[in-house]
Short mmCIF file of N, CA and C in Angstrom, two decimals:
data_model
loop_
_atom_site.label_atom_id
_atom_site.label_comp_id
_atom_site.label_asym_id
_atom_site.label_seq_id
_atom_site.Cartn_x
_atom_site.Cartn_y
_atom_site.Cartn_z
N MET A 1 156.09 -19.80 5.86
CA MET A 1 157.29 -20.53 6.18
C MET A 1 158.04 -20.82 4.89
N ASP A 2 159.26 -20.33 4.77
CA ASP A 2 160.07 -20.48 3.58
C ASP A 2 160.93 -21.72 3.73
N SER A 3 160.53 -22.79 3.06
CA SER A 3 161.34 -24.01 3.18
C SER A 3 161.65 -24.53 1.79
N SER A 4 162.81 -25.14 1.69
CA SER A 4 163.21 -25.74 0.43
C SER A 4 163.45 -27.21 0.66
N LEU A 5 163.31 -27.99 -0.39
CA LEU A 5 163.51 -29.42 -0.28
C LEU A 5 164.83 -29.79 -0.92
N THR A 6 165.59 -30.58 -0.22
CA THR A 6 166.84 -31.09 -0.78
C THR A 6 166.86 -32.59 -0.65
N THR A 7 167.62 -33.20 -1.50
CA THR A 7 167.75 -34.65 -1.42
C THR A 7 168.94 -34.97 -0.54
N ALA A 8 168.86 -36.08 0.13
CA ALA A 8 169.96 -36.50 1.00
C ALA A 8 171.21 -36.65 0.15
N SER A 9 172.36 -36.40 0.76
CA SER A 9 173.61 -36.44 0.02
C SER A 9 173.87 -37.81 -0.57
N ALA A 10 173.40 -38.85 0.08
CA ALA A 10 173.61 -40.19 -0.44
C ALA A 10 172.88 -40.37 -1.76
N ALA A 11 171.67 -39.86 -1.85
CA ALA A 11 170.90 -40.00 -3.07
C ALA A 11 171.50 -39.16 -4.18
N ALA A 12 171.97 -37.96 -3.83
CA ALA A 12 172.55 -37.09 -4.84
C ALA A 12 173.85 -37.68 -5.37
N ALA A 13 174.61 -38.36 -4.49
CA ALA A 13 175.89 -38.89 -4.90
C ALA A 13 175.75 -40.16 -5.72
N GLY A 14 174.84 -41.04 -5.36
CA GLY A 14 174.88 -42.30 -6.05
C GLY A 14 173.57 -42.97 -6.29
N GLY A 15 172.55 -42.41 -6.63
CA GLY A 15 171.38 -43.14 -7.02
C GLY A 15 170.67 -43.92 -5.96
N GLY A 16 170.73 -44.37 -4.96
CA GLY A 16 170.05 -45.17 -3.98
C GLY A 16 168.72 -44.57 -3.57
N ASN A 17 168.17 -45.02 -2.52
CA ASN A 17 166.90 -44.51 -2.02
C ASN A 17 167.16 -43.24 -1.25
N GLY A 18 167.12 -42.11 -1.91
CA GLY A 18 167.38 -40.85 -1.24
C GLY A 18 166.15 -40.36 -0.52
N ALA A 19 166.32 -39.94 0.70
CA ALA A 19 165.20 -39.39 1.46
C ALA A 19 165.13 -37.90 1.21
N ILE A 20 163.94 -37.37 1.14
CA ILE A 20 163.78 -35.93 0.97
C ILE A 20 163.69 -35.32 2.35
N ILE A 21 164.59 -34.38 2.61
CA ILE A 21 164.68 -33.77 3.92
C ILE A 21 164.26 -32.32 3.82
N PRO A 22 163.18 -31.91 4.50
CA PRO A 22 162.80 -30.51 4.45
C PRO A 22 163.77 -29.69 5.28
N GLN A 23 164.18 -28.53 4.73
CA GLN A 23 165.06 -27.63 5.46
C GLN A 23 164.40 -26.27 5.52
N SER A 24 164.50 -25.65 6.67
CA SER A 24 163.87 -24.36 6.86
C SER A 24 164.78 -23.47 7.67
N ASN A 25 164.71 -22.17 7.39
CA ASN A 25 165.52 -21.22 8.13
C ASN A 25 164.85 -20.76 9.40
N ASP A 26 163.55 -21.00 9.55
CA ASP A 26 162.83 -20.48 10.71
C ASP A 26 162.19 -21.59 11.53
N THR A 27 162.98 -22.61 11.87
CA THR A 27 162.44 -23.68 12.70
C THR A 27 162.60 -23.31 14.16
N SER A 28 161.67 -23.78 14.95
CA SER A 28 161.74 -23.51 16.38
C SER A 28 162.74 -24.47 17.02
N PRO A 29 163.23 -24.16 18.23
CA PRO A 29 164.16 -25.06 18.89
C PRO A 29 163.57 -26.45 19.11
N MET A 30 162.26 -26.52 19.39
CA MET A 30 161.63 -27.82 19.60
C MET A 30 161.66 -28.63 18.31
N GLU A 31 161.35 -27.98 17.17
CA GLU A 31 161.35 -28.68 15.89
C GLU A 31 162.75 -29.14 15.53
N SER A 32 163.76 -28.28 15.75
CA SER A 32 165.12 -28.65 15.39
C SER A 32 165.65 -29.76 16.29
N SER A 33 165.28 -29.75 17.59
CA SER A 33 165.74 -30.83 18.46
C SER A 33 165.05 -32.14 18.11
N ALA A 34 163.78 -32.08 17.72
CA ALA A 34 163.07 -33.29 17.31
C ALA A 34 163.67 -33.82 16.01
N ALA A 35 164.02 -32.93 15.09
CA ALA A 35 164.64 -33.35 13.83
C ALA A 35 166.01 -33.97 14.10
N ALA A 36 166.76 -33.40 15.03
CA ALA A 36 168.08 -33.94 15.36
C ALA A 36 167.94 -35.33 15.98
N ALA A 37 166.94 -35.51 16.84
CA ALA A 37 166.72 -36.82 17.46
C ALA A 37 166.33 -37.84 16.41
N THR A 38 165.48 -37.44 15.47
CA THR A 38 165.06 -38.34 14.39
C THR A 38 166.26 -38.69 13.53
N GLN A 39 167.09 -37.69 13.22
CA GLN A 39 168.26 -37.93 12.39
C GLN A 39 169.24 -38.87 13.10
N THR A 40 169.39 -38.72 14.41
CA THR A 40 170.26 -39.61 15.17
C THR A 40 169.73 -41.02 15.14
N ASP A 41 168.41 -41.18 15.33
CA ASP A 41 167.80 -42.50 15.27
C ASP A 41 167.98 -43.12 13.89
N ASP A 42 167.80 -42.32 12.84
CA ASP A 42 167.99 -42.81 11.48
C ASP A 42 169.44 -43.24 11.26
N SER A 43 170.38 -42.48 11.77
CA SER A 43 171.80 -42.82 11.62
C SER A 43 172.10 -44.14 12.30
N LYS A 44 171.56 -44.32 13.51
CA LYS A 44 171.78 -45.58 14.23
C LYS A 44 171.15 -46.75 13.49
N GLN A 45 169.95 -46.53 12.95
CA GLN A 45 169.27 -47.59 12.21
C GLN A 45 170.06 -47.92 10.94
N ASN A 46 170.55 -46.90 10.23
CA ASN A 46 171.33 -47.13 9.02
C ASN A 46 172.61 -47.90 9.35
N LEU A 47 173.26 -47.52 10.45
CA LEU A 47 174.48 -48.22 10.85
C LEU A 47 174.19 -49.67 11.20
N THR A 48 173.07 -49.91 11.88
CA THR A 48 172.69 -51.28 12.22
C THR A 48 172.44 -52.09 10.95
N LEU A 49 171.80 -51.50 9.96
CA LEU A 49 171.55 -52.20 8.70
C LEU A 49 172.86 -52.55 7.99
N VAL A 50 173.82 -51.62 8.02
CA VAL A 50 175.11 -51.88 7.39
C VAL A 50 175.85 -52.99 8.13
N ILE A 51 175.82 -52.95 9.45
CA ILE A 51 176.49 -54.00 10.25
C ILE A 51 175.86 -55.36 9.96
N ASN A 52 174.54 -55.42 9.88
CA ASN A 52 173.86 -56.68 9.55
C ASN A 52 174.26 -57.17 8.16
N SER A 53 174.38 -56.23 7.22
CA SER A 53 174.78 -56.60 5.86
C SER A 53 176.22 -57.13 5.85
N ILE A 54 177.08 -56.53 6.64
CA ILE A 54 178.47 -57.02 6.73
C ILE A 54 178.49 -58.43 7.30
N GLN A 55 177.68 -58.66 8.35
CA GLN A 55 177.62 -60.01 8.93
C GLN A 55 177.11 -61.02 7.91
N LYS A 56 176.10 -60.63 7.16
CA LYS A 56 175.55 -61.53 6.14
C LYS A 56 176.60 -61.80 5.06
N THR A 57 177.34 -60.78 4.66
CA THR A 57 178.39 -60.95 3.66
C THR A 57 179.47 -61.89 4.16
N LEU A 58 179.85 -61.75 5.43
CA LEU A 58 180.85 -62.66 5.99
C LEU A 58 180.34 -64.10 6.00
N GLY A 59 179.06 -64.30 6.28
CA GLY A 59 178.48 -65.63 6.23
C GLY A 59 178.52 -66.21 4.83
N ILE A 60 178.19 -65.38 3.85
CA ILE A 60 178.22 -65.83 2.45
C ILE A 60 179.65 -66.17 2.05
N LEU A 61 180.61 -65.35 2.47
CA LEU A 61 182.01 -65.63 2.15
C LEU A 61 182.47 -66.96 2.77
N HIS A 62 182.02 -67.21 4.00
CA HIS A 62 182.37 -68.48 4.64
C HIS A 62 181.78 -69.66 3.86
N GLN A 63 180.51 -69.55 3.47
CA GLN A 63 179.89 -70.61 2.67
C GLN A 63 180.63 -70.78 1.34
N LEU A 64 181.03 -69.68 0.74
CA LEU A 64 181.75 -69.72 -0.51
C LEU A 64 183.10 -70.42 -0.33
N TYR A 65 183.77 -70.13 0.77
CA TYR A 65 185.05 -70.78 1.09
C TYR A 65 184.86 -72.29 1.21
N LEU A 66 183.81 -72.70 1.93
CA LEU A 66 183.55 -74.13 2.10
C LEU A 66 183.25 -74.79 0.76
N THR A 67 182.50 -74.12 -0.09
CA THR A 67 182.15 -74.68 -1.39
C THR A 67 183.39 -74.81 -2.28
N VAL A 68 184.25 -73.79 -2.26
CA VAL A 68 185.44 -73.81 -3.10
C VAL A 68 186.45 -74.84 -2.58
N SER A 69 186.58 -74.94 -1.26
CA SER A 69 187.57 -75.87 -0.72
C SER A 69 187.22 -77.33 -0.98
N SER A 70 185.95 -77.62 -1.16
CA SER A 70 185.54 -79.00 -1.47
C SER A 70 184.87 -79.06 -2.84
N TYR A 71 185.44 -78.34 -3.81
CA TYR A 71 184.81 -78.21 -5.12
C TYR A 71 184.85 -79.52 -5.90
N ASN A 72 183.71 -79.81 -6.52
CA ASN A 72 183.62 -80.87 -7.52
C ASN A 72 182.56 -80.44 -8.54
N VAL A 73 182.37 -81.18 -9.56
CA VAL A 73 181.46 -80.79 -10.64
C VAL A 73 180.04 -80.60 -10.13
N ALA A 74 179.63 -81.41 -9.18
CA ALA A 74 178.27 -81.32 -8.65
C ALA A 74 178.04 -80.03 -7.85
N SER A 75 179.11 -79.43 -7.35
CA SER A 75 178.94 -78.22 -6.53
C SER A 75 179.05 -76.94 -7.36
N GLN A 76 179.04 -77.06 -8.69
CA GLN A 76 179.14 -75.87 -9.54
C GLN A 76 177.93 -74.96 -9.38
N LEU A 77 176.72 -75.51 -9.37
CA LEU A 77 175.51 -74.70 -9.24
C LEU A 77 175.46 -73.98 -7.89
N PRO A 78 175.70 -74.67 -6.75
CA PRO A 78 175.73 -73.93 -5.47
C PRO A 78 176.81 -72.85 -5.44
N LEU A 79 177.94 -73.13 -6.11
CA LEU A 79 179.01 -72.13 -6.16
C LEU A 79 178.55 -70.88 -6.89
N LEU A 80 177.91 -71.05 -8.03
CA LEU A 80 177.40 -69.90 -8.79
C LEU A 80 176.33 -69.15 -8.01
N GLN A 81 175.44 -69.89 -7.32
CA GLN A 81 174.40 -69.24 -6.52
C GLN A 81 175.03 -68.41 -5.39
N ARG A 82 176.03 -68.98 -4.75
CA ARG A 82 176.69 -68.24 -3.66
C ARG A 82 177.45 -67.03 -4.19
N MET A 83 178.04 -67.15 -5.36
CA MET A 83 178.72 -65.99 -5.98
C MET A 83 177.70 -64.89 -6.28
N ASN A 84 176.55 -65.28 -6.84
CA ASN A 84 175.50 -64.30 -7.12
C ASN A 84 174.98 -63.66 -5.83
N ASN A 85 174.80 -64.48 -4.78
CA ASN A 85 174.37 -63.93 -3.48
C ASN A 85 175.40 -62.94 -2.94
N LEU A 86 176.68 -63.26 -3.11
CA LEU A 86 177.72 -62.35 -2.64
C LEU A 86 177.67 -61.02 -3.38
N VAL A 87 177.52 -61.08 -4.68
CA VAL A 87 177.44 -59.85 -5.48
C VAL A 87 176.22 -59.03 -5.07
N LEU A 88 175.08 -59.68 -4.90
CA LEU A 88 173.85 -58.96 -4.50
C LEU A 88 174.02 -58.33 -3.11
N GLU A 89 174.61 -59.07 -2.19
CA GLU A 89 174.78 -58.53 -0.84
C GLU A 89 175.79 -57.39 -0.80
N LEU A 90 176.85 -57.50 -1.60
CA LEU A 90 177.82 -56.39 -1.67
C LEU A 90 177.16 -55.15 -2.27
N ASP A 91 176.31 -55.34 -3.27
CA ASP A 91 175.57 -54.21 -3.85
C ASP A 91 174.63 -53.60 -2.81
N ASN A 92 173.94 -54.45 -2.06
CA ASN A 92 173.04 -53.98 -1.00
C ASN A 92 173.83 -53.21 0.06
N MET A 93 174.99 -53.75 0.43
CA MET A 93 175.81 -53.09 1.44
C MET A 93 176.26 -51.71 0.96
N THR A 94 176.62 -51.61 -0.29
CA THR A 94 177.05 -50.32 -0.85
C THR A 94 175.92 -49.30 -0.79
N LYS A 95 174.71 -49.73 -1.14
CA LYS A 95 173.56 -48.82 -1.10
C LYS A 95 173.26 -48.39 0.34
N LEU A 96 173.34 -49.34 1.27
CA LEU A 96 173.08 -49.00 2.67
C LEU A 96 174.16 -48.07 3.22
N ALA A 97 175.40 -48.29 2.80
CA ALA A 97 176.51 -47.49 3.32
C ALA A 97 176.43 -46.04 2.85
N GLU A 98 175.74 -45.78 1.73
CA GLU A 98 175.60 -44.41 1.25
C GLU A 98 174.83 -43.55 2.25
N ASN A 99 173.98 -44.17 3.06
CA ASN A 99 173.18 -43.42 4.03
C ASN A 99 173.89 -43.24 5.37
N CYS A 100 175.08 -43.79 5.50
CA CYS A 100 175.83 -43.66 6.76
C CYS A 100 176.93 -42.63 6.59
N ASN A 101 177.07 -41.80 7.59
CA ASN A 101 178.14 -40.81 7.58
C ASN A 101 179.00 -41.06 8.81
N ILE A 102 179.99 -41.91 8.65
CA ILE A 102 180.87 -42.27 9.76
C ILE A 102 182.25 -41.73 9.46
N GLN A 103 182.81 -41.02 10.41
CA GLN A 103 184.14 -40.47 10.24
C GLN A 103 185.11 -41.26 11.12
N VAL A 104 186.07 -41.88 10.48
CA VAL A 104 187.07 -42.67 11.19
C VAL A 104 188.39 -41.90 11.15
N PRO A 105 189.03 -41.70 12.31
CA PRO A 105 190.32 -40.98 12.32
C PRO A 105 191.36 -41.72 11.47
N MET A 106 192.19 -40.96 10.78
CA MET A 106 193.22 -41.55 9.93
C MET A 106 194.17 -42.42 10.73
N GLU A 107 194.41 -42.06 12.00
CA GLU A 107 195.31 -42.85 12.83
C GLU A 107 194.81 -44.28 12.98
N VAL A 108 193.48 -44.44 13.09
CA VAL A 108 192.90 -45.77 13.22
C VAL A 108 193.13 -46.57 11.94
N LEU A 109 192.91 -45.93 10.80
CA LEU A 109 193.12 -46.62 9.53
C LEU A 109 194.60 -46.99 9.35
N ASN A 110 195.50 -46.10 9.76
CA ASN A 110 196.93 -46.40 9.66
C ASN A 110 197.30 -47.58 10.56
N LEU A 111 196.72 -47.65 11.77
CA LEU A 111 196.99 -48.78 12.65
C LEU A 111 196.50 -50.08 12.04
N ILE A 112 195.31 -50.04 11.42
CA ILE A 112 194.78 -51.24 10.78
C ILE A 112 195.68 -51.65 9.62
N ASP A 113 196.14 -50.67 8.82
CA ASP A 113 197.05 -50.96 7.71
C ASP A 113 198.35 -51.58 8.20
N ASP A 114 198.79 -51.16 9.38
CA ASP A 114 200.04 -51.70 9.95
C ASP A 114 199.81 -53.04 10.64
N GLY A 115 198.58 -53.54 10.63
CA GLY A 115 198.28 -54.82 11.24
C GLY A 115 198.15 -54.76 12.75
N LYS A 116 197.90 -53.57 13.28
CA LYS A 116 197.76 -53.41 14.73
C LYS A 116 196.29 -53.30 15.11
N ASN A 117 196.03 -53.44 16.38
CA ASN A 117 194.68 -53.37 16.91
C ASN A 117 194.24 -51.91 17.01
N PRO A 118 193.08 -51.55 16.45
CA PRO A 118 192.62 -50.15 16.52
C PRO A 118 192.31 -49.70 17.95
N ASP A 119 192.15 -50.64 18.87
CA ASP A 119 191.93 -50.26 20.26
C ASP A 119 193.14 -49.54 20.84
N GLU A 120 194.31 -49.73 20.23
CA GLU A 120 195.51 -49.02 20.67
C GLU A 120 195.32 -47.51 20.54
N PHE A 121 194.63 -47.10 19.48
CA PHE A 121 194.37 -45.67 19.28
C PHE A 121 193.53 -45.13 20.43
N THR A 122 192.48 -45.86 20.79
CA THR A 122 191.63 -45.43 21.90
C THR A 122 192.43 -45.35 23.19
N ARG A 123 193.24 -46.38 23.45
CA ARG A 123 194.06 -46.39 24.65
C ARG A 123 195.02 -45.19 24.66
N ASP A 124 195.67 -44.91 23.53
CA ASP A 124 196.61 -43.79 23.45
C ASP A 124 195.91 -42.45 23.67
N VAL A 125 194.72 -42.30 23.10
CA VAL A 125 193.96 -41.05 23.28
C VAL A 125 193.58 -40.88 24.74
N LEU A 126 193.11 -41.96 25.39
CA LEU A 126 192.75 -41.88 26.81
C LEU A 126 193.96 -41.56 27.67
N ASN A 127 195.09 -42.20 27.39
CA ASN A 127 196.31 -41.92 28.16
C ASN A 127 196.75 -40.47 27.98
N SER A 128 196.63 -39.97 26.77
CA SER A 128 196.97 -38.57 26.50
C SER A 128 196.05 -37.63 27.27
N CYS A 129 194.75 -37.93 27.29
CA CYS A 129 193.80 -37.11 28.03
C CYS A 129 194.10 -37.14 29.53
N ILE A 130 194.44 -38.32 30.04
CA ILE A 130 194.76 -38.43 31.47
C ILE A 130 195.99 -37.60 31.80
N ALA A 131 197.02 -37.67 30.94
CA ALA A 131 198.24 -36.90 31.18
C ALA A 131 197.95 -35.40 31.14
N LYS A 132 197.18 -34.95 30.16
CA LYS A 132 196.84 -33.52 30.07
C LYS A 132 195.99 -33.09 31.26
N ASN A 133 195.10 -33.96 31.71
CA ASN A 133 194.26 -33.66 32.87
C ASN A 133 195.13 -33.50 34.12
N GLN A 134 196.12 -34.36 34.29
CA GLN A 134 197.02 -34.26 35.44
C GLN A 134 197.82 -32.96 35.41
N ILE A 135 198.28 -32.58 34.22
CA ILE A 135 199.03 -31.32 34.09
C ILE A 135 198.13 -30.14 34.44
N THR A 136 196.91 -30.15 33.92
CA THR A 136 195.96 -29.06 34.19
C THR A 136 195.62 -29.01 35.68
N LYS A 137 195.43 -30.17 36.30
CA LYS A 137 195.13 -30.21 37.74
C LYS A 137 196.30 -29.65 38.53
N GLY A 138 197.51 -29.98 38.13
CA GLY A 138 198.70 -29.44 38.80
C GLY A 138 198.75 -27.92 38.70
N LYS A 139 198.45 -27.39 37.52
CA LYS A 139 198.44 -25.94 37.34
C LYS A 139 197.36 -25.29 38.21
N THR A 140 196.18 -25.91 38.23
CA THR A 140 195.08 -25.38 39.04
C THR A 140 195.45 -25.37 40.52
N ASP A 141 196.02 -26.48 40.99
CA ASP A 141 196.43 -26.55 42.40
C ASP A 141 197.50 -25.51 42.72
N THR A 142 198.41 -25.27 41.78
CA THR A 142 199.46 -24.27 41.99
C THR A 142 198.85 -22.88 42.10
N PHE A 143 197.90 -22.55 41.21
CA PHE A 143 197.26 -21.24 41.28
C PHE A 143 196.46 -21.07 42.57
N LYS A 144 195.79 -22.15 43.03
CA LYS A 144 195.07 -22.07 44.30
C LYS A 144 196.02 -21.81 45.45
N SER A 145 197.17 -22.47 45.44
CA SER A 145 198.17 -22.28 46.48
C SER A 145 198.72 -20.86 46.43
N LEU A 146 198.99 -20.36 45.24
CA LEU A 146 199.49 -18.98 45.08
C LEU A 146 198.46 -17.99 45.60
N ARG A 147 197.20 -18.19 45.27
CA ARG A 147 196.13 -17.31 45.73
C ARG A 147 196.06 -17.31 47.26
N ARG A 148 196.12 -18.50 47.85
CA ARG A 148 196.07 -18.61 49.31
C ARG A 148 197.24 -17.87 49.95
N HIS A 149 198.46 -18.05 49.42
CA HIS A 149 199.64 -17.37 49.98
C HIS A 149 199.55 -15.86 49.79
N LEU A 150 199.07 -15.43 48.63
CA LEU A 150 198.91 -13.98 48.41
C LEU A 150 197.89 -13.38 49.38
N LEU A 151 196.78 -14.09 49.60
CA LEU A 151 195.77 -13.59 50.55
C LEU A 151 196.34 -13.50 51.96
N GLU A 152 197.15 -14.49 52.35
CA GLU A 152 197.76 -14.46 53.68
C GLU A 152 198.69 -13.26 53.81
N ASP A 153 199.52 -13.03 52.79
CA ASP A 153 200.45 -11.89 52.84
C ASP A 153 199.69 -10.56 52.79
N LEU A 154 198.67 -10.49 51.94
CA LEU A 154 197.88 -9.26 51.85
C LEU A 154 197.12 -8.99 53.15
N GLU A 155 196.65 -10.03 53.80
CA GLU A 155 195.90 -9.86 55.04
C GLU A 155 196.79 -9.26 56.13
N GLN A 156 198.06 -9.62 56.13
CA GLN A 156 198.99 -9.04 57.11
C GLN A 156 199.25 -7.57 56.82
N THR A 157 199.29 -7.22 55.52
CA THR A 157 199.59 -5.84 55.15
C THR A 157 198.34 -4.98 55.06
N PHE A 158 197.28 -5.47 54.48
CA PHE A 158 196.04 -4.72 54.27
C PHE A 158 194.84 -5.50 54.82
N PRO A 159 194.67 -5.58 56.12
CA PRO A 159 193.59 -6.41 56.69
C PRO A 159 192.19 -5.92 56.32
N ASP A 160 191.96 -4.61 56.28
CA ASP A 160 190.63 -4.09 55.98
C ASP A 160 190.22 -4.40 54.53
N GLU A 161 191.16 -4.22 53.60
CA GLU A 161 190.87 -4.47 52.19
C GLU A 161 190.62 -5.95 51.94
N VAL A 162 191.37 -6.81 52.61
CA VAL A 162 191.17 -8.25 52.43
C VAL A 162 189.82 -8.67 52.99
N GLU A 163 189.40 -8.06 54.11
CA GLU A 163 188.10 -8.37 54.68
C GLU A 163 186.98 -7.94 53.71
N ALA A 164 187.12 -6.76 53.12
CA ALA A 164 186.14 -6.29 52.13
C ALA A 164 186.12 -7.22 50.91
N TYR A 165 187.31 -7.63 50.49
CA TYR A 165 187.41 -8.56 49.35
C TYR A 165 186.69 -9.87 49.66
N ARG A 166 186.89 -10.41 50.85
CA ARG A 166 186.24 -11.67 51.22
C ARG A 166 184.72 -11.51 51.28
N GLU A 167 184.23 -10.37 51.73
CA GLU A 167 182.79 -10.13 51.75
C GLU A 167 182.22 -10.09 50.32
N ILE A 168 182.96 -9.42 49.43
CA ILE A 168 182.53 -9.36 48.03
C ILE A 168 182.52 -10.75 47.41
N ARG A 169 183.57 -11.54 47.71
CA ARG A 169 183.64 -12.91 47.19
C ARG A 169 182.49 -13.77 47.72
N ALA A 170 182.15 -13.60 49.01
CA ALA A 170 181.05 -14.37 49.60
C ALA A 170 179.73 -14.00 48.94
N ALA A 171 179.51 -12.71 48.71
CA ALA A 171 178.28 -12.26 48.06
C ALA A 171 178.22 -12.79 46.62
N SER A 172 179.35 -12.76 45.94
CA SER A 172 179.41 -13.26 44.57
C SER A 172 179.14 -14.76 44.53
N ALA A 173 179.70 -15.50 45.48
CA ALA A 173 179.48 -16.95 45.54
C ALA A 173 178.00 -17.25 45.80
N ALA A 174 177.37 -16.47 46.68
CA ALA A 174 175.96 -16.67 46.98
C ALA A 174 175.11 -16.40 45.73
N GLU A 175 175.45 -15.36 44.99
CA GLU A 175 174.74 -15.02 43.76
C GLU A 175 174.91 -16.13 42.71
N THR A 176 176.11 -16.63 42.60
CA THR A 176 176.38 -17.72 41.65
C THR A 176 175.58 -18.96 42.03
N LYS A 177 175.53 -19.26 43.33
CA LYS A 177 174.77 -20.42 43.80
C LYS A 177 173.29 -20.24 43.51
N ARG A 178 172.77 -19.04 43.75
CA ARG A 178 171.37 -18.74 43.50
C ARG A 178 171.07 -18.87 42.00
N PHE A 179 171.98 -18.39 41.17
CA PHE A 179 171.79 -18.49 39.72
C PHE A 179 171.82 -19.95 39.28
N ALA A 180 172.74 -20.73 39.85
CA ALA A 180 172.85 -22.14 39.49
C ALA A 180 171.58 -22.90 39.85
N GLN A 181 170.92 -22.49 40.93
CA GLN A 181 169.69 -23.16 41.32
C GLN A 181 168.52 -22.73 40.45
N SER A 182 168.66 -21.60 39.76
CA SER A 182 167.56 -21.13 38.93
C SER A 182 167.72 -21.54 37.47
N THR A 183 168.65 -22.45 37.19
CA THR A 183 168.80 -22.91 35.81
C THR A 183 168.07 -24.23 35.63
N LEU A 184 167.68 -24.48 34.42
CA LEU A 184 167.00 -25.71 34.06
C LEU A 184 168.04 -26.81 33.84
N PRO A 185 167.61 -28.07 33.86
CA PRO A 185 168.57 -29.17 33.65
C PRO A 185 169.35 -29.09 32.35
N ASN A 186 168.78 -28.48 31.30
CA ASN A 186 169.47 -28.37 30.03
C ASN A 186 170.43 -27.18 29.98
N GLY A 187 170.54 -26.41 31.08
CA GLY A 187 171.48 -25.30 31.13
C GLY A 187 170.86 -23.95 30.85
N ASP A 188 169.61 -23.91 30.39
CA ASP A 188 168.95 -22.64 30.15
C ASP A 188 168.57 -21.99 31.48
N ALA A 189 168.62 -20.69 31.52
CA ALA A 189 168.22 -19.97 32.74
C ALA A 189 166.72 -19.77 32.77
N LYS A 190 166.16 -19.87 33.98
CA LYS A 190 164.75 -19.57 34.14
C LYS A 190 164.59 -18.06 34.06
N VAL A 191 163.65 -17.63 33.25
CA VAL A 191 163.46 -16.20 33.05
C VAL A 191 162.23 -15.76 33.86
N LYS A 192 162.44 -14.76 34.71
CA LYS A 192 161.32 -14.21 35.48
C LYS A 192 160.81 -12.99 34.74
N THR A 193 159.53 -13.00 34.47
CA THR A 193 158.94 -11.85 33.77
C THR A 193 158.72 -10.73 34.77
N GLU A 194 159.10 -9.53 34.36
CA GLU A 194 158.90 -8.37 35.22
C GLU A 194 157.63 -7.66 34.82
N MET A 195 156.83 -7.26 35.82
CA MET A 195 155.56 -6.60 35.52
C MET A 195 155.52 -5.23 36.09
#
């Protein structure tokens, strides 16, 4: 088995705790699906760690705000401790974020920069999909109607050929149904060995 070891891109880019990921050109589908599941779980765990770090940073910032807003000489030591905690947590967040690969559409960032709610982007994308779906459904219905009218006209002119066509279509539909029943839930076809 010819495998090479590479370091995770986060470790290569910035020093943090890089995980060593084995890569191979001859992995089986089971191994690659297990690796993909593990990678997905790791991504979710990394994202959860970053979210927790953000929440902790927000808490520290709130404490810092309270300390600064009621500042007196006696609160200098707690202020410095909270500043140090903030720096440490921001450093921790940066290291954790190196292991996350999240792609955010530019439109979302532009909406945030404009002071708008990023949920507007989701709403606009869904509305666009619904509109395109309605257009596609209209086209499909139109083609079905055209097919039906053509078959009616052809049946009047060529009844024998249309009957043969319908028999071929019925046989094809039965074959498609039989094939659909012989597929596995993941979409792979069941293979019958010939002897």
